[in-house]
Amino acid sequence: MAEKRDYYEVLGLQKGASKDEIKDAYRKLAMQFHPDRNKSPEAEERFKEISESYAVLSDDQKRQKYDTLGHEGIDQQYTQEDIFRGADFNTVFRDLGGGFEDIFRAFFGGGLGGGGYQEQTSRGQDLLYELSITLEEAAKGVEKETEIPRTEKCDVCGGSGAAPGTQARTCPRCNGAGRVQSMRRSAFGMFVQVVPCPECRGKGKLIEQPCKQCRGSGLIKKRRKITVRIPAGIDEGYQLRLRGEGDMTSSLGEPGDLYVLVHTRPHDVFVRDGEDLHYILMLSYPQAVLGTEVEVPTLDGSVLVRIHSGTQPGEIIRVRGGGMPRFRGYGKGDLLVRVGLVVPEKVTAQQRALLEQLSREFGVDAQGKAHKFRF
């Protein structure tokens, strides 16, 4: 077993750090390495190490013992469960949306209350679903109905896992607690280890006649229709979280969440860039030279855009408020109209004669020999 690091070193503090400094350091590191936020392989172990360090250093009695005797003083007097009891996790953990139960679950896989060890604290798996919408739907917001395959409670046994008309009995080994304790002696004293009951696998109950439909698991696979509300202006690749719409677990566990990853399909006319839209407007040579007014499409209908004389290819005309609604904000982005030039592939004899005359007026040889322009 690897040697434990100094608790102050784990939190990045000096030995004489104040309680506020300890609390601030824990909050910052816990948010960085919480397994729900950080999916790196070492995050969970770092989170455990950080939480244990805070549990000791935030308690005056435990801290004094640790400052005097180091890890040996803590290991002699406390079990691992005792180390965490009494620490003010609920205050510092508020930003993470958790509390002491989250810390205990990270170490022991369960809570401190009665009932099944896994059933009371287990949580269904989160699900990810990718949803494709049009640019118009992204701009205006929409409700989309879709089917999600997920795990749900068995409709025959109601999630109990027992055949209809029968009941599960309390596990005699753990007395329904779902966990058992074992004592281990070391050179520093006795240690208490809490593990899931091997007889009932942490459920606290034994099923003698399993339900035939779910085979005793209490769960079945089903396709469920749900409605996803897409807010106006949603960004490409944004994840919507639907609480409780993920996989269900055993009868006492809470369901996971459903994450909907929203994609916007490519548009035939517009290209999205954040809250702005890009549009290419093709003009004829006379329009670009002389100037004109043209209708330009937007997601809310057409608008009239003024083209000034001498407009150059590649020039951008900005239409204020012609873009996407600002996601979770106010107002809209802009429509950026980029000017392109239409060059006809074929011309009539009369058109050719006129173009040759215009070329001579500009001082350009129609056969391709350039002269000095007379602008």
Short mmCIF file of C-alpha atoms in Angstrom, two decimals, residues 109-356:
data_model
loop_
_atom_site.label_atom_id
_atom_site.label_comp_id
_atom_site.label_asym_id
_atom_site.label_seq_id
_atom_site.Cartn_x
_atom_site.Cartn_y
_atom_site.Cartn_z
CA GLY A 109 -20.06 3.04 -2.10
CA GLY A 110 -23.09 3.74 0.09
CA GLY A 111 -24.76 5.91 2.71
CA LEU A 112 -24.98 5.75 6.47
CA GLY A 113 -28.72 5.17 6.84
CA GLY A 114 -30.55 1.90 7.26
CA GLY A 115 -31.84 -0.35 4.53
CA GLY A 116 -30.09 -2.06 1.66
CA TYR A 117 -26.45 -1.11 1.27
CA GLN A 118 -26.63 -0.66 -2.48
CA GLU A 119 -30.36 -0.20 -2.94
CA GLN A 120 -30.59 2.93 -0.85
CA THR A 121 -27.63 4.77 -2.35
CA SER A 122 -27.15 3.34 -5.84
CA ARG A 123 -27.98 5.53 -8.80
CA GLY A 124 -29.05 4.61 -12.29
CA GLN A 125 -26.67 5.14 -15.17
CA ASP A 126 -26.71 8.43 -17.06
CA LEU A 127 -27.63 8.22 -20.75
CA LEU A 128 -26.51 10.23 -23.76
CA TYR A 129 -28.79 10.85 -26.75
CA GLU A 130 -27.85 12.85 -29.85
CA LEU A 131 -30.64 14.96 -31.34
CA SER A 132 -30.48 16.65 -34.74
CA ILE A 133 -32.54 19.80 -35.43
CA THR A 134 -32.81 22.38 -38.23
CA LEU A 135 -31.35 25.87 -38.02
CA GLU A 136 -34.89 27.30 -37.96
CA GLU A 137 -35.74 25.09 -34.97
CA ALA A 138 -32.56 26.18 -33.21
CA ALA A 139 -33.46 29.83 -33.82
CA LYS A 140 -37.05 29.72 -32.64
CA GLY A 141 -36.92 26.90 -30.08
CA VAL A 142 -38.90 23.72 -30.42
CA GLU A 143 -40.29 20.71 -28.55
CA LYS A 144 -39.14 17.40 -30.00
CA GLU A 145 -40.72 14.07 -29.08
CA THR A 146 -38.39 11.10 -29.30
CA GLU A 147 -38.01 7.55 -28.00
CA ILE A 148 -35.20 6.69 -25.61
CA PRO A 149 -34.17 3.09 -24.86
CA ARG A 150 -33.58 2.85 -21.13
CA THR A 151 -33.80 0.56 -18.11
CA GLU A 152 -37.06 0.80 -16.14
CA LYS A 153 -38.69 -1.01 -13.25
CA CYS A 154 -40.32 -4.28 -14.17
CA ASP A 155 -44.06 -3.75 -14.62
CA VAL A 156 -44.81 -7.29 -13.40
CA CYS A 157 -43.07 -7.24 -10.00
CA GLY A 158 -42.98 -3.46 -9.57
CA GLY A 159 -39.20 -3.51 -9.31
CA SER A 160 -39.02 -5.86 -6.33
CA GLY A 161 -37.56 -8.73 -8.36
CA ALA A 162 -39.86 -11.22 -6.62
CA ALA A 163 -42.52 -13.20 -8.45
CA PRO A 164 -46.09 -11.84 -8.05
CA GLY A 165 -47.64 -13.09 -4.82
CA THR A 166 -44.27 -13.62 -3.15
CA GLN A 167 -41.96 -11.39 -1.15
CA ALA A 168 -38.24 -11.12 -0.67
CA ARG A 169 -37.04 -12.05 2.81
CA THR A 170 -34.56 -10.17 4.96
CA CYS A 171 -31.01 -11.35 4.54
CA PRO A 172 -30.05 -13.25 7.74
CA ARG A 173 -26.35 -12.46 7.42
CA CYS A 174 -26.57 -8.65 7.36
CA ASN A 175 -30.01 -8.38 8.99
CA GLY A 176 -31.25 -6.29 6.08
CA ALA A 177 -28.50 -3.68 6.35
CA GLY A 178 -26.90 -4.73 3.09
CA ARG A 179 -23.42 -4.40 4.56
CA VAL A 180 -21.25 -6.25 7.03
CA GLN A 181 -18.35 -5.16 9.18
CA SER A 182 -15.09 -6.96 9.66
CA MET A 183 -12.39 -6.25 12.26
CA ARG A 184 -8.75 -6.16 11.26
CA ARG A 185 -5.90 -5.91 13.73
CA SER A 186 -2.68 -4.09 12.93
CA ALA A 187 0.31 -2.84 14.86
CA PHE A 188 -1.59 0.39 15.54
CA GLY A 189 -4.85 -1.14 16.78
CA MET A 190 -8.14 -2.46 15.46
CA PHE A 191 -9.61 -1.35 12.14
CA VAL A 192 -13.25 -1.67 11.09
CA GLN A 193 -13.90 -2.45 7.43
CA VAL A 194 -17.42 -2.04 5.99
CA VAL A 195 -18.19 -4.03 2.83
CA PRO A 196 -21.32 -5.09 0.89
CA CYS A 197 -22.90 -8.24 2.26
CA PRO A 198 -21.71 -11.18 0.12
CA GLU A 199 -24.93 -13.13 0.80
CA CYS A 200 -27.40 -10.60 -0.63
CA ARG A 201 -24.87 -8.59 -2.65
CA GLY A 202 -25.64 -5.44 -0.73
CA LYS A 203 -29.41 -5.50 -1.28
CA GLY A 204 -30.40 -6.47 2.25
CA LYS A 205 -32.95 -8.98 0.94
CA LEU A 206 -32.98 -12.42 -0.63
CA ILE A 207 -35.36 -13.39 -3.42
CA GLU A 208 -36.40 -17.04 -3.32
CA GLN A 209 -38.86 -16.94 -6.23
CA PRO A 210 -37.55 -14.50 -8.87
CA CYS A 211 -39.91 -12.70 -11.24
CA LYS A 212 -39.91 -14.52 -14.58
CA GLN A 213 -40.03 -11.36 -16.67
CA CYS A 214 -37.01 -9.60 -15.13
CA ARG A 215 -35.35 -12.75 -13.69
CA GLY A 216 -35.13 -11.21 -10.25
CA SER A 217 -33.37 -8.02 -11.23
CA GLY A 218 -36.48 -5.84 -10.92
CA LEU A 219 -35.50 -4.08 -14.13
CA ILE A 220 -36.31 -4.43 -17.84
CA LYS A 221 -35.30 -2.64 -21.05
CA LYS A 222 -37.99 -0.42 -22.59
CA ARG A 223 -38.33 2.39 -25.11
CA ARG A 224 -39.81 5.47 -23.51
CA LYS A 225 -41.26 8.52 -25.29
CA ILE A 226 -40.04 11.81 -23.90
CA THR A 227 -40.40 15.44 -24.93
CA VAL A 228 -37.24 17.51 -25.20
CA ARG A 229 -37.67 21.28 -25.00
CA ILE A 230 -35.06 23.04 -27.12
CA PRO A 231 -34.57 26.69 -26.07
CA ALA A 232 -34.27 29.39 -28.74
CA GLY A 233 -30.73 30.13 -29.89
CA ILE A 234 -29.26 26.90 -28.55
CA ASP A 235 -25.61 26.45 -29.47
CA GLU A 236 -24.29 23.64 -31.65
CA GLY A 237 -23.11 20.75 -29.49
CA TYR A 238 -24.90 21.98 -26.36
CA GLN A 239 -25.92 19.31 -23.83
CA LEU A 240 -29.34 19.49 -22.21
CA ARG A 241 -29.69 17.64 -18.91
CA LEU A 242 -33.00 15.94 -18.15
CA ARG A 243 -32.94 14.89 -14.52
CA GLY A 244 -34.30 11.45 -13.72
CA GLU A 245 -34.75 10.42 -17.36
CA GLY A 246 -31.77 8.05 -17.44
CA ASP A 247 -31.63 4.39 -16.48
CA MET A 248 -33.55 3.36 -13.38
CA THR A 249 -32.03 1.17 -10.73
CA SER A 250 -33.41 -1.01 -7.94
CA SER A 251 -36.56 -0.07 -6.07
CA LEU A 252 -34.85 2.25 -3.58
CA GLY A 253 -32.30 3.80 -5.93
CA GLU A 254 -32.75 7.01 -7.87
CA PRO A 255 -32.70 7.09 -11.69
CA GLY A 256 -29.82 8.56 -13.63
CA ASP A 257 -30.04 11.60 -15.88
CA LEU A 258 -30.43 11.89 -19.64
CA TYR A 259 -28.04 14.16 -21.51
CA VAL A 260 -29.31 15.32 -24.90
CA LEU A 261 -26.50 16.42 -27.22
CA VAL A 262 -28.01 18.87 -29.72
CA HIS A 263 -26.66 19.12 -33.27
CA THR A 264 -27.82 21.63 -35.89
CA ARG A 265 -28.04 20.28 -39.43
CA PRO A 266 -26.26 22.27 -42.20
CA HIS A 267 -28.50 24.88 -43.82
CA ASP A 268 -28.97 25.34 -47.56
CA VAL A 269 -28.57 29.12 -47.41
CA PHE A 270 -26.94 30.22 -44.14
CA VAL A 271 -23.76 29.29 -42.30
CA ARG A 272 -23.87 29.80 -38.55
CA ASP A 273 -21.00 31.37 -36.61
CA GLY A 274 -22.08 31.58 -32.98
CA GLU A 275 -24.93 34.10 -32.89
CA ASP A 276 -24.18 35.46 -36.38
CA LEU A 277 -25.27 34.06 -39.74
CA HIS A 278 -23.34 34.26 -43.01
CA TYR A 279 -24.99 34.57 -46.42
CA ILE A 280 -23.45 34.92 -49.89
CA LEU A 281 -25.19 37.40 -52.18
CA MET A 282 -24.35 37.02 -55.87
CA LEU A 283 -24.54 40.30 -57.85
CA SER A 284 -24.23 40.97 -61.55
CA TYR A 285 -21.49 43.26 -62.77
CA PRO A 286 -23.90 46.17 -63.48
CA GLN A 287 -25.45 45.83 -60.01
CA ALA A 288 -22.07 45.96 -58.29
CA VAL A 289 -20.92 48.94 -60.41
CA LEU A 290 -24.08 51.02 -60.41
CA GLY A 291 -25.53 50.06 -57.03
CA THR A 292 -29.03 48.77 -56.35
CA GLU A 293 -31.43 47.42 -53.71
CA VAL A 294 -31.88 43.66 -53.37
CA GLU A 295 -33.92 41.38 -51.14
CA VAL A 296 -31.88 39.20 -48.80
CA PRO A 297 -33.41 36.23 -46.93
CA THR A 298 -33.31 35.92 -43.14
CA LEU A 299 -34.80 33.34 -40.80
CA ASP A 300 -37.70 35.75 -40.21
CA GLY A 301 -38.36 36.65 -43.85
CA SER A 302 -36.72 38.87 -46.47
CA VAL A 303 -35.17 42.28 -45.86
CA LEU A 304 -34.18 44.96 -48.37
CA VAL A 305 -30.43 45.63 -48.52
CA ARG A 306 -28.89 48.69 -50.19
CA ILE A 307 -25.92 47.95 -52.47
CA HIS A 308 -23.82 51.08 -52.96
CA SER A 309 -22.19 51.78 -56.31
CA GLY A 310 -18.75 50.29 -56.76
CA THR A 311 -19.32 47.41 -54.31
CA GLN A 312 -16.39 45.00 -54.52
CA PRO A 313 -16.51 41.17 -54.52
CA GLY A 314 -15.88 39.87 -50.99
CA GLU A 315 -17.26 42.99 -49.32
CA ILE A 316 -19.45 42.27 -46.27
CA ILE A 317 -22.70 44.06 -45.58
CA ARG A 318 -23.94 43.74 -41.98
CA VAL A 319 -27.66 43.40 -41.31
CA ARG A 320 -28.13 44.19 -37.62
CA GLY A 321 -30.34 41.73 -35.74
CA GLY A 322 -30.63 39.35 -38.69
CA GLY A 323 -28.83 36.49 -36.97
CA MET A 324 -29.60 33.95 -34.22
CA PRO A 325 -31.17 34.77 -30.86
CA ARG A 326 -28.54 34.98 -28.12
CA PHE A 327 -28.75 31.73 -26.17
CA ARG A 328 -29.94 32.47 -22.61
CA GLY A 329 -29.50 36.17 -23.35
CA TYR A 330 -31.18 39.12 -25.03
CA GLY A 331 -31.27 40.33 -28.61
CA LYS A 332 -29.95 38.70 -31.75
CA GLY A 333 -26.72 38.41 -33.66
CA ASP A 334 -26.21 39.86 -37.12
CA LEU A 335 -26.56 38.61 -40.68
CA LEU A 336 -23.27 39.06 -42.53
CA VAL A 337 -23.90 39.33 -46.28
CA ARG A 338 -20.79 38.62 -48.33
CA VAL A 339 -20.92 39.95 -51.90
CA GLY A 340 -20.02 37.67 -54.80
CA LEU A 341 -19.91 38.45 -58.51
CA VAL A 342 -21.82 36.48 -61.13
CA VAL A 343 -19.80 35.98 -64.34
CA PRO A 344 -21.95 34.67 -67.20
CA GLU A 345 -20.57 31.60 -68.95
CA LYS A 346 -22.10 32.56 -72.32
CA VAL A 347 -23.04 35.91 -73.89
CA THR A 348 -24.91 36.90 -77.03
CA ALA A 349 -23.23 38.68 -79.93
CA GLN A 350 -24.78 41.97 -78.87
CA GLN A 351 -23.63 41.48 -75.26
CA ARG A 352 -20.13 40.65 -76.47
CA ALA A 353 -20.04 43.82 -78.59
CA LEU A 354 -21.14 45.92 -75.64
CA LEU A 355 -18.57 44.31 -73.36
CA GLU A 356 -15.80 44.91 -75.90
#
